[in-house]
Amino acid sequence: MSRIYERLSTCVIEGDSEKAPRLVQNALDQGEAPKDVLDNGLVVGMGEVGARFKRGDMFVPEVLMSADAMQAGLEVLRPLLTATGVEMVGKIVLGTVKGDLHDIGKNLVGMMCEGAGFEVINLGFNVDPEKFIEAIKEQQPNIVGMSALLTTTMRAMWHTIRAIEEAGLREQVKIMVGGAPVDAAFAERIGADGYGSNAPAAVDLAKQLVGAA
Amino acid sequence: MQVRKTNYLVNATPTFEVLTEDEIEAIYFSALTVLYETGVRVYEKEGVELAYSGGAIVEDTTEDSSLVKMPPWMVDKALATLPRKVVLVGPDRKYRMELYKNQIYFGTGSDTPFTLDPYTGERRRATYQDVKNFARLAEALPNIDFHMSLGIVQDTAVGTYDRWQYLAMLEGTNKPINITAVDLEGVRDQLEMAHIRVGGEEEWKKGPIFSLYIEPVSPLSHSKEVVQKLLFACDHDIPSVYTPCPLAGATAPTTLAGTAVQALTESLFGIVLSQLRKPGSSLIIGGLMSNMDMRTTVYCYGSPEMALLSAAYTQVTEWLGVPMYETAGCSDAKLFDEQAAMEAAINIATSALVGGNMIHDVGYLEQGLTSSMEMMVASDEIVDMVKRILRGIPVTDETMALDVMDEVGPGGQYLDHDHTYSRFKTEIWRPKLIDRRNWENWELAGSKTYQERVHERVIEILEAETEPLLDEAMYKELRRVCELADARHKDEELDLEMFM
């Protein structure tokens, strides 16, 4: 049975979103358990993508294609996984904070986290604190990720964390922050749980925060 | 691609071209298509209404924004009233920039969160004193024609730091400044400060002492603050630098031609809106187009693609007759090192050879996140060197010097000839920090590397005694505007201690 897993992980590495769902279905048809298809096929492929990216053998657009392929495969698996009570690595709510329209970096984090097996709820940009709070209540995420590109909008990260505290929700989520003018010292100062200096670092951080690293 | 000479009889300037005229036209007419067919998203109602009343199509209006599409004739109409030349002066009018055609002026970059401490080398958040010191450096360096802060003042309140930043710059330099502003109120306050500095609004009209940096968000989005700033600038005779920062492969097509088209579309929207608001309003467009590094995801400031895009865009704007905001003197290096010098040399040479008008970001390291005094001083010398290349080789009877050659004859020498004596100083460029000594003399002078010599020059400028540029009364009056702004915002929690 390792042949089908090899084909599946190769398909993820090659970023083939059309083939991935078919291969997942093939594996299931051959009687493989959904959890095994995820762990031995899709996750192995994405793991290799991550390793190649770190070595400089793969680049962001290729990683995103692979993440797409993984997602496409996951679409087939998800209902079965849910039915059998298997959980994803974790759930992340992401947004660029109030007043800031810059969202490419945050989207990159989102796509790469999906590639790492997280479920990502992307709230978009110019997200006010109330919207973050609403999302925490509705989605029950493990992690809230916030991004800002401007020093003036970095304030909104602070305000958002405050608002989450005041809503009594701070204990139930980990908060990670990022964006060009943000650094680890600032993250600590505003009471975030971590800072990701770029998208791959954010993925590692997210894994740490949910204890999956 | 070719290097050819233009203006031959005037100044024999070598110029550099990366696009043919057909290619320039293709980029322009494609931008018109994007503005008309794809449209731009505008997050300010007043801007949307103004565009609509001027003939634009408004669609897909949501709670916070609308999609605005402008037919090509709106751009033609706007270009007819857009000034082809913009003049900026310093407060005492000694320094002056005439931005048009291929007049080149170099200046620094603005608003880096971090700076490298000139004494300790530590990378830390920038302060008021840093911004003032950078301005003093700008004042002292002959090839810096205009100034931008090179640091975000982060030891004052976050919501009003822009006023303090402007004050710090006015304390340090009398050169024209390109300001940034937190929001509309920040522009208003800084304009008040500028009026105070020059002695009233009428004096401002004779020559504005700052331009306003306005950055629409790529792709094709114009935020509320951006549109408000633009309209205010039009109303108050402030030249706007309307400059998106598209990132090829991420916030713009990965192909450089596509990035240029998108950037032009973004700026054309600004041009049309400004001329609808007030015909004759001054705009400088540009400015920073580069690629995302697909391994590290950073916005490259030292890449050949940045230099190439800057060059191409300059040709487009010159063809359009719109003053251009270029980018050079910057690098992705973390310190002022070999990489920094190499990247700055390449992008400075490219930008100058192609002839963009307002060339900014001298002094930037680490993708514009960190500023460096060493980088600024070294770039000043690179610009100086490139300016020599720009002077070219005038070819006349006198410069070909056949009579001198005949006089000296085979086997003679030119060192003590009048022709040499009277011309070597203007003909041959002399470096200031570049070292040309032989080994022994270099050793005698302390065996210093270029980095060390540049660093010493930085310290020399910082520690030189200079007369204050603002007298006590003027300083107090300007400071008062900053303090009043702080007082108005004092209820904004958390701001003051956010960074320090």
XYZ file of C-alpha atoms in Angstrom:
713
model
C 0.000 0.000 0.000
C 2.965 2.344 0.315
C 2.823 2.853 -3.470
C -0.398 4.880 -3.256
C 1.020 6.986 -0.430
C 4.142 7.661 -2.414
C 2.071 8.791 -5.387
C -0.046 10.979 -3.121
C 2.892 12.680 -1.438
C 4.589 13.204 -4.814
C 1.374 14.728 -6.106
C 1.378 17.180 -3.183
C 5.033 18.038 -3.768
C 4.275 18.674 -7.445
C 1.306 20.840 -6.501
C -1.215 18.957 -8.624
C -4.617 19.978 -7.253
C -6.518 18.010 -9.866
C -4.838 14.715 -9.186
C -4.774 14.927 -5.382
C -8.504 14.309 -4.749
C -8.464 11.378 -7.186
C -5.504 9.773 -5.457
C -7.101 10.283 -2.062
C -10.254 8.610 -3.362
C -8.173 5.749 -4.808
C -6.545 5.184 -1.450
C -9.902 5.182 0.305
C -11.298 2.809 -2.302
C -8.405 0.487 -1.580
C -9.568 0.415 2.017
C -7.073 2.787 3.598
C -8.219 4.607 6.728
C -8.807 8.365 6.284
C -6.382 9.172 9.092
C -3.670 7.086 7.407
C -4.280 8.782 4.050
C -3.809 12.115 5.766
C -0.735 11.184 7.799
C 1.069 8.915 5.345
C 0.167 10.727 2.157
C -0.746 14.387 2.363
C 1.218 15.291 5.493
C 4.308 13.428 4.317
C 4.161 15.348 1.036
C 3.763 18.692 2.771
C 6.541 17.795 5.191
C 8.881 17.252 2.268
C 7.733 20.551 0.742
C 8.582 22.303 4.008
C 12.002 20.684 4.128
C 12.759 21.613 0.525
C 11.590 25.173 1.131
C 13.929 25.499 4.098
C 16.817 24.165 1.995
C 16.037 26.669 -0.747
C 15.055 23.983 -3.227
C 11.448 25.119 -3.379
C 10.006 28.627 -3.471
C 6.886 30.309 -2.165
C 4.696 29.967 -5.287
C 5.548 26.259 -5.440
C 4.826 25.810 -1.739
C 1.445 27.465 -2.229
C 0.635 25.179 -5.150
C 1.472 22.235 -2.911
C -0.687 23.660 -0.141
C -3.537 23.928 -2.662
C -3.040 20.302 -3.673
C -3.093 19.260 -0.047
C -6.285 21.229 0.512
C -7.880 19.637 -2.533
C -7.065 16.197 -1.143
C -8.281 17.223 2.264
C -11.665 18.251 0.861
C -12.327 14.562 0.184
C -10.982 13.471 3.566
C -12.457 16.130 5.827
C -16.011 14.769 6.166
C -14.634 11.306 6.865
C -12.138 12.610 9.387
C -14.835 14.577 11.167
C -17.084 11.540 11.198
C -14.358 9.438 12.791
C -13.525 12.181 15.290
C -10.050 12.930 13.958
C -8.979 16.503 14.597
C -6.939 18.815 12.433
C -3.638 20.131 13.784
C -5.500 23.180 14.972
C -7.707 26.055 13.977
C -6.426 29.573 13.320
C -8.378 32.786 12.935
C -6.335 35.325 10.958
C -6.770 38.993 10.154
C -5.008 42.249 9.318
C -5.962 44.634 12.090
C -8.222 47.659 11.947
C -7.082 50.527 9.742
C -4.693 48.436 7.684
C -5.427 47.191 4.170
C -2.209 45.231 3.697
C -2.956 41.557 3.646
C -0.533 39.736 1.373
C 1.728 38.654 4.238
C -1.169 37.508 6.354
C -2.628 35.567 3.423
C 0.720 33.909 2.910
C 0.733 32.854 6.554
C -2.785 31.516 6.115
C -1.961 29.475 3.043
C 1.189 28.051 4.564
C -0.599 27.156 7.795
C -3.217 25.329 5.759
C -0.396 23.492 4.113
C 0.816 22.460 7.554
C -2.591 20.957 8.334
C -4.284 23.818 10.163
C -7.801 24.908 9.485
C -7.597 28.624 8.725
C -10.393 31.163 8.984
C -9.211 34.290 7.176
C -11.102 37.388 8.315
C -9.458 39.610 5.681
C -8.104 43.094 6.348
C -9.249 46.159 8.295
C -10.661 43.769 10.903
C -11.899 45.521 14.011
C -11.541 43.988 17.472
C -15.235 43.114 17.671
C -14.917 40.982 14.569
C -11.995 39.071 16.063
C -14.021 38.499 19.224
C -17.034 37.314 17.261
C -14.823 34.892 15.338
C -13.311 33.509 18.537
C -16.766 32.866 19.915
C -18.074 31.287 16.739
C -15.056 29.386 15.517
C -13.431 28.391 18.802
C -9.921 28.599 17.298
C -6.734 27.525 19.068
C -4.878 30.530 17.696
C -5.643 34.095 16.674
C -3.129 35.609 14.245
C -2.894 39.349 13.680
C -0.926 41.302 11.110
C -0.061 44.988 10.572
C 2.270 46.743 8.151
C 2.141 50.233 9.645
C 3.404 51.416 13.009
C 0.205 53.365 13.424
C -1.906 50.256 12.921
C 0.335 48.193 15.191
C -1.592 49.972 17.933
C -4.697 48.149 16.796
C -3.006 44.827 17.666
C -2.670 46.036 21.189
C -6.238 47.310 21.250
C -7.467 43.999 19.863
C -5.652 41.959 22.497
C -7.099 44.232 25.154
C -10.573 43.774 23.739
C -10.143 39.998 23.686
C -9.075 40.147 27.341
C -12.038 42.299 28.253
C -14.367 39.878 26.507
C -12.980 37.184 28.781
C -11.675 35.134 25.880
C -7.934 35.615 26.267
C -7.386 32.350 28.139
C -8.942 30.193 25.465
C -6.724 31.294 22.555
C -3.060 31.735 21.801
C -2.265 34.983 20.001
C 0.457 35.378 17.419
C 1.420 38.601 15.654
C 3.488 39.563 12.633
C 4.146 42.209 9.994
C 7.153 44.219 8.838
C 7.423 46.742 11.729
C 6.591 44.157 14.410
C 9.290 42.398 16.396
C 9.491 39.934 19.258
C 9.925 42.671 21.866
C 6.763 44.389 20.696
C 4.851 41.107 20.688
C 5.858 40.535 24.281
C 4.996 44.080 25.285
C 1.444 43.846 24.013
C 0.937 40.446 25.588
C 0.938 38.239 22.499
C 2.068 34.633 22.826
C 4.469 34.804 19.940
C 5.861 36.612 16.916
C 6.536 35.174 13.477
C 9.180 37.041 11.490
C 7.880 35.619 8.209
C 5.361 33.073 6.955
C 7.459 29.932 7.497
C 8.368 31.157 10.983
C 4.683 31.773 11.655
C 3.894 28.179 10.705
C 6.545 26.882 13.105
C 5.203 29.170 15.799
C 1.625 28.044 15.226
C 2.708 24.422 15.566
C 4.519 25.241 18.798
C 1.517 27.083 20.171
C -0.718 24.056 19.689
C 1.973 21.689 20.862
C 2.347 20.038 17.468
C 5.933 21.030 16.773
C 18.848 47.942 -24.241
C 21.341 50.589 -25.196
C 23.434 53.388 -23.794
C 23.285 56.453 -25.960
C 23.865 60.162 -25.735
C 21.152 62.787 -25.721
C 21.296 66.549 -25.351
C 24.658 66.132 -26.900
C 25.433 69.783 -27.480
C 24.083 70.866 -24.136
C 25.731 68.607 -21.643
C 26.750 65.360 -23.263
C 24.857 63.284 -20.711
C 25.022 59.541 -21.221
C 21.579 58.040 -20.707
C 20.297 54.565 -20.271
C 17.138 53.140 -21.775
C 15.436 49.863 -21.107
C 12.256 50.389 -23.145
C 11.622 51.466 -26.703
C 9.015 54.120 -27.388
C 6.634 51.432 -28.631
C 7.035 49.578 -25.358
C 6.434 52.753 -23.358
C 3.225 53.347 -25.304
C 2.144 49.747 -24.807
C 2.539 50.115 -21.033
C 0.638 53.394 -20.952
C -2.254 52.280 -23.116
C -2.483 49.028 -21.173
C -2.721 50.987 -17.936
C -5.645 52.896 -19.481
C -7.308 49.558 -20.198
C -6.849 48.377 -16.611
C -8.204 51.652 -15.209
C -11.258 51.386 -17.472
C -11.935 47.643 -17.548
C -10.667 46.266 -14.225
C -10.958 49.474 -12.238
C -9.595 50.392 -8.838
C -11.148 50.005 -5.399
C -11.623 53.258 -3.494
C -12.259 53.303 0.257
C -13.289 56.953 0.569
C -16.744 58.117 -0.362
C -15.737 61.649 -1.227
C -13.167 60.301 -3.683
C -15.705 57.941 -5.225
C -18.218 60.752 -5.665
C -15.611 63.052 -7.147
C -14.584 60.377 -9.639
C -18.227 59.715 -10.483
C -19.002 63.383 -11.057
C -15.969 63.547 -13.330
C -17.260 60.741 -15.560
C -16.126 57.545 -13.855
C -18.221 54.409 -13.614
C -18.934 53.348 -10.035
C -19.844 49.737 -9.353
C -19.957 47.132 -6.637
C -20.378 49.586 -3.786
C -20.020 47.902 -0.397
C -20.160 49.214 3.130
C -16.668 50.669 2.936
C -15.677 50.975 -0.708
C -16.559 51.112 -4.393
C -15.038 49.859 -7.602
C -14.189 52.867 -9.765
C -13.570 52.617 -13.498
C -12.269 55.536 -15.493
C -12.545 55.810 -19.260
C -9.360 56.861 -21.070
C -10.606 60.350 -21.877
C -10.593 61.179 -18.168
C -6.866 60.505 -18.077
C -6.243 62.627 -21.188
C -8.185 65.456 -19.650
C -6.291 65.189 -16.367
C -2.881 65.046 -18.014
C -3.683 68.271 -19.856
C -3.795 70.221 -16.595
C -1.212 68.258 -14.591
C 1.936 70.363 -14.152
C 4.861 68.907 -16.063
C 7.244 70.583 -13.690
C 7.184 70.661 -9.901
C 9.397 72.904 -7.793
C 10.276 72.239 -4.164
C 12.464 74.506 -2.063
C 14.082 74.577 1.339
C 12.823 76.976 4.017
C 15.500 79.561 3.228
C 15.239 78.877 -0.530
C 18.927 78.131 -0.819
C 18.122 74.560 -1.794
C 15.819 74.061 -4.718
C 14.620 71.153 -6.822
C 13.116 71.566 -10.264
C 11.497 68.266 -11.040
C 10.946 67.714 -14.749
C 12.353 65.776 -17.686
C 15.600 64.130 -16.599
C 16.698 66.499 -13.851
C 18.006 64.245 -11.112
C 17.900 64.812 -7.363
C 18.761 62.304 -4.685
C 17.234 62.049 -1.249
C 16.813 59.721 1.676
C 13.988 57.345 2.540
C 11.489 57.612 5.323
C 9.872 55.908 8.275
C 12.050 52.914 9.009
C 10.997 51.318 12.307
C 14.628 50.538 13.120
C 17.982 52.239 12.852
C 21.573 51.226 13.441
C 22.997 53.229 16.307
C 26.020 55.111 14.917
C 27.998 54.628 18.135
C 27.119 51.124 19.259
C 26.050 49.547 15.976
C 22.985 48.209 17.768
C 19.782 47.791 15.754
C 17.027 49.478 17.693
C 13.831 51.479 17.290
C 14.414 54.989 15.929
C 13.953 58.059 18.133
C 13.505 61.820 17.767
C 17.243 62.320 18.205
C 18.032 59.792 15.447
C 15.710 61.546 13.022
C 17.301 64.883 13.849
C 20.764 63.387 13.364
C 19.832 61.948 9.993
C 18.582 65.397 8.985
C 21.890 66.929 10.070
C 23.640 64.384 7.907
C 21.391 65.339 4.980
C 22.289 68.976 5.553
C 26.000 68.172 5.477
C 26.065 65.825 2.483
C 26.309 67.672 -0.837
C 24.561 65.031 -2.940
C 21.484 64.739 -0.765
C 19.053 67.182 -2.386
C 15.950 66.401 -0.361
C 15.288 64.607 2.877
C 12.940 62.011 4.332
C 13.057 60.986 7.979
C 15.057 57.713 7.834
C 13.311 56.691 11.003
C 9.940 56.667 12.658
C 10.068 58.744 15.809
C 9.035 56.128 18.351
C 9.775 57.877 21.625
C 6.699 60.086 21.279
C 3.026 59.147 21.024
C 2.243 56.827 18.117
C -0.763 58.727 16.820
C 1.079 62.038 16.512
C 4.666 61.006 15.859
C 4.607 62.535 12.375
C 4.590 66.116 13.699
C 7.564 65.398 15.966
C 9.292 63.722 13.079
C 8.841 66.839 10.956
C 10.119 69.036 13.778
C 13.203 66.823 14.140
C 13.870 67.158 10.423
C 13.390 70.938 10.476
C 15.868 71.104 13.327
C 18.426 69.258 11.242
C 18.096 70.461 7.688
C 17.095 73.322 5.440
C 16.697 71.079 2.422
C 13.284 70.309 0.883
C 11.530 67.484 2.732
C 9.186 64.747 1.620
C 6.949 64.163 4.626
C 4.752 61.279 5.657
C 1.650 61.657 7.767
C -0.287 59.385 10.091
C -3.584 60.728 8.806
C -5.260 63.837 7.445
C -4.903 65.665 10.735
C -1.193 64.931 10.626
C -0.922 66.592 7.223
C -2.858 69.600 8.459
C -0.574 70.048 11.462
C 2.590 69.675 9.431
C 1.315 72.191 6.901
C 0.713 74.607 9.753
C 4.287 74.002 10.888
C 5.582 74.648 7.377
C 3.606 77.884 7.163
C 5.155 78.945 10.457
C 8.596 77.980 9.195
C 8.374 80.044 5.993
C 6.330 82.919 7.414
C 2.810 82.309 6.183
C 0.678 80.708 3.521
C 1.621 83.240 0.858
C 5.283 82.343 1.262
C 4.379 78.678 0.947
C 2.681 79.375 -2.362
C 5.898 80.892 -3.699
C 7.566 77.558 -3.167
C 6.365 74.618 -1.059
C 8.977 73.305 1.379
C 7.606 69.806 1.527
C 5.892 67.279 -0.644
C 3.530 64.712 0.850
C 4.208 60.999 0.493
C 0.989 59.117 -0.283
C 1.005 55.370 -0.830
C -1.967 53.592 -2.396
C -2.133 49.901 -1.585
C -1.340 47.446 -4.363
C -3.061 45.880 -6.088
C -5.313 48.705 -7.267
C -6.621 49.890 -3.885
C -6.831 53.434 -2.581
C -7.454 53.578 1.151
C -9.448 56.201 3.007
C -6.356 57.970 4.369
C -4.695 57.961 0.961
C -7.617 59.638 -0.792
C -8.144 62.122 2.030
C -4.495 63.117 1.951
C -4.536 63.531 -1.805
C -7.618 65.760 -1.780
C -6.256 67.852 1.073
C -2.938 68.254 -0.728
C -4.763 69.512 -3.826
C -6.762 72.007 -1.765
C -3.647 73.401 -0.087
C -1.076 73.473 -2.887
C 0.981 70.632 -1.494
C 2.758 68.592 -4.170
C 1.792 64.939 -3.698
C 4.101 62.020 -4.210
C 1.514 59.440 -5.239
C 3.448 56.247 -5.225
C 2.318 52.655 -4.912
C 4.742 49.901 -3.905
C 3.678 46.900 -5.992
C 5.535 43.707 -5.311
C 6.078 41.626 -8.430
C 4.821 38.101 -7.866
C 2.788 38.987 -4.784
C 0.813 42.229 -5.097
C 1.464 42.629 -8.831
C 2.154 40.307 -11.756
C 5.499 38.586 -11.493
C 6.384 39.830 -14.955
C 7.972 43.249 -14.683
C 5.983 44.736 -17.575
C 2.778 43.791 -15.771
C 4.032 45.334 -12.545
C 4.811 48.575 -14.392
C 1.321 48.621 -15.949
C -0.332 48.066 -12.590
C 1.765 50.726 -10.838
C 0.953 53.205 -13.577
C -2.757 52.418 -13.294
C -2.573 53.081 -9.561
C -0.867 56.422 -10.081
C -3.101 57.458 -12.995
C -6.081 57.183 -10.668
C -4.314 59.661 -8.374
C -3.609 61.969 -11.284
C -7.232 61.990 -12.432
C -8.642 62.478 -8.944
C -6.229 65.324 -8.186
C -7.095 67.186 -11.375
C -10.814 66.706 -10.764
C -10.380 68.194 -7.323
C -8.288 71.108 -8.483
C -6.824 71.407 -11.974
C -3.162 72.283 -11.757
C -2.496 70.287 -8.604
C 1.060 68.951 -8.564
C 1.816 65.246 -8.492
C 5.006 63.288 -8.623
C 4.404 59.621 -9.378
C 6.545 56.612 -8.901
C 8.198 55.039 -7.340
C 9.054 51.762 -5.640
C 8.478 48.700 -7.711
C 10.272 45.519 -6.913
C 9.955 41.777 -6.641
C 9.209 39.484 -3.753
C 12.108 37.208 -2.961
C 10.383 33.855 -3.269
C 12.598 32.204 -0.717
C 12.416 34.713 2.119
C 9.183 36.521 1.113
C 10.814 39.937 1.584
C 10.287 43.020 -0.558
C 13.636 43.380 -2.336
C 15.308 46.783 -2.180
C 18.570 45.754 -3.752
C 17.451 43.541 -6.610
C 18.283 44.142 -10.269
C 14.548 43.975 -10.916
C 13.997 47.000 -8.699
C 16.599 48.979 -10.610
C 15.176 47.807 -13.912
C 11.574 48.640 -13.010
C 12.618 52.020 -11.682
C 14.398 52.710 -14.964
C 11.500 51.540 -17.110
C 8.966 53.527 -15.133
C 11.106 56.637 -15.402
C 11.011 56.356 -19.157
C 7.236 56.019 -19.063
C 6.793 59.064 -16.826
C 9.195 61.149 -18.863
C 7.256 60.240 -21.986
C 4.061 61.246 -20.172
C 5.625 64.453 -18.900
C 4.978 63.640 -15.253
C 7.701 64.154 -12.615
C 9.046 60.845 -11.362
C 9.813 59.452 -7.932
C 12.549 56.848 -8.202
C 14.279 54.528 -5.775
C 18.003 54.007 -5.142
C 20.731 54.022 -2.537
C 19.103 51.118 -0.731
C 19.861 47.502 -0.014
C 18.667 44.276 1.554
C 21.860 43.947 3.606
C 21.496 44.076 7.379
C 24.547 46.264 7.941
C 26.514 48.663 5.810
C 28.683 45.987 4.267
C 29.897 44.854 0.840
C 26.407 43.801 -0.222
C 24.993 47.174 0.782
C 27.634 49.078 -1.169
C 27.284 46.846 -4.201
C 23.503 47.053 -4.373
C 23.493 50.806 -3.763
C 26.121 51.410 -6.431
C 24.116 49.491 -9.012
C 20.765 51.051 -8.249
C 22.145 54.576 -7.898
C 23.944 54.323 -11.226
C 20.870 52.936 -12.963
C 18.496 55.541 -11.563
C 20.792 58.430 -12.398
C 21.569 57.213 -15.889
C 17.908 56.841 -16.734
C 17.224 60.257 -15.237
C 14.395 59.969 -12.710
C 13.694 63.216 -10.874
C 13.256 62.602 -7.178
C 15.333 59.560 -6.317
C 14.606 58.432 -2.772
C 15.559 55.787 -0.221
C 19.235 56.598 0.150
C 20.245 55.117 3.507
C 17.864 52.150 3.572
C 19.003 48.724 4.698
C 17.101 45.515 5.366
C 14.282 46.107 2.871
C 13.566 49.535 4.240
C 13.151 48.354 7.821
C 16.453 49.755 9.075
C 18.273 53.010 8.366
C 22.010 53.513 8.430
C 24.080 56.665 8.598
C 27.005 54.819 7.050
C 24.841 53.759 4.130
C 23.800 57.373 3.655
C 27.341 58.748 3.696
C 28.648 56.058 1.355
C 25.739 56.569 -1.035
C 26.523 60.270 -1.122
C 29.916 59.383 -2.526
C 28.460 56.870 -4.983
C 26.094 59.576 -6.254
C 29.038 61.918 -6.598
C 30.888 59.355 -8.676
C 27.867 58.675 -10.869
C 27.335 62.387 -11.416
C 30.803 62.472 -12.950
C 29.760 59.778 -15.376
C 26.673 61.831 -16.197
C 28.811 64.782 -17.167
C 30.089 62.577 -19.965
C 32.906 63.501 -22.314
C 32.281 66.790 -24.054
C 34.020 66.546 -27.408
C 35.209 69.927 -28.726
C 38.363 71.260 -30.298
C 39.467 72.394 -26.889
C 38.822 69.107 -25.146
C 40.364 67.040 -27.905
C 43.405 69.245 -27.322
C 45.229 68.659 -30.591
C 47.266 71.820 -30.117
C 48.415 70.702 -26.677
C 49.284 67.286 -28.017
C 51.227 68.902 -30.828
C 53.056 71.144 -28.405
C 53.999 68.338 -26.008
C 54.865 65.980 -28.839
C 56.050 62.373 -28.728
C 57.867 61.506 -25.496
C 56.863 64.684 -23.644
C 54.580 65.062 -20.599
C 51.401 66.918 -19.681
C 51.741 67.250 -15.919
C 53.052 70.793 -15.842
C 51.114 72.024 -18.839
C 48.654 74.898 -18.409
C 45.964 72.823 -20.088
C 46.271 70.235 -17.314
C 46.559 72.829 -14.574
C 43.471 74.698 -15.646
C 41.298 71.661 -16.312
C 42.164 68.694 -14.135
C 39.962 69.773 -11.258
C 36.823 69.870 -13.339
C 37.695 67.028 -15.683
C 38.868 64.422 -13.186
C 36.630 63.341 -10.287
C 38.241 63.247 -6.862
C 36.920 60.873 -4.220
C 36.537 61.834 -0.595
C 36.365 58.492 1.195
C 37.472 56.093 -1.492
C 41.152 55.396 -0.919
C 43.703 55.465 -3.721
C 46.917 55.512 -1.738
C 49.555 52.851 -2.167
C 49.904 50.168 0.490
C 52.573 51.941 2.570
C 50.694 55.212 2.817
C 47.408 53.469 3.473
C 49.121 51.607 6.315
C 50.567 54.835 7.665
C 47.077 56.327 7.689
C 45.874 53.521 9.944
C 45.029 50.679 7.483
C 41.389 51.673 7.539
C 38.759 49.878 5.502
C 36.113 51.791 3.596
C 33.601 50.903 6.293
C 35.825 52.445 8.940
C 36.413 55.610 6.956
C 32.697 56.003 6.286
C 31.964 55.477 9.959
C 34.505 58.145 10.940
C 32.881 60.575 8.534
C 29.486 59.896 10.121
C 30.849 60.650 13.577
C 32.671 63.713 12.283
C 29.420 65.164 10.912
C 27.439 64.268 14.036
C 29.981 65.892 16.330
C 30.620 69.013 14.278
C 29.438 72.223 15.892
C 26.638 73.702 13.817
C 24.448 76.733 14.236
C 20.855 75.806 15.110
C 18.630 76.174 12.062
C 15.641 77.233 14.151
C 15.855 80.135 16.567
C 14.340 79.713 19.997
C 11.064 81.453 19.178
C 10.574 79.512 15.954
C 11.374 76.223 17.672
C 8.853 76.944 20.407
C 6.134 77.855 17.957
C 6.684 74.681 15.942
C 6.879 72.554 19.052
C 3.587 73.981 20.191
C 1.821 72.475 17.168
C 3.211 69.071 18.153
C 2.190 69.495 21.781
C -1.308 70.596 20.862
C -1.639 67.482 18.712
C -0.492 65.340 21.639
C -3.002 67.065 23.904
C -5.824 66.395 21.466
C -4.895 62.717 21.422
C -3.967 62.255 25.045
C -6.876 59.941 25.678
C -5.662 57.382 23.193
C -4.536 54.677 25.526
C -1.239 52.864 25.394
C 0.366 54.953 22.714
C 3.287 56.551 24.430
C 4.817 53.420 25.811
C 4.163 51.178 22.906
C 7.772 50.864 21.822
C 10.143 52.234 24.396
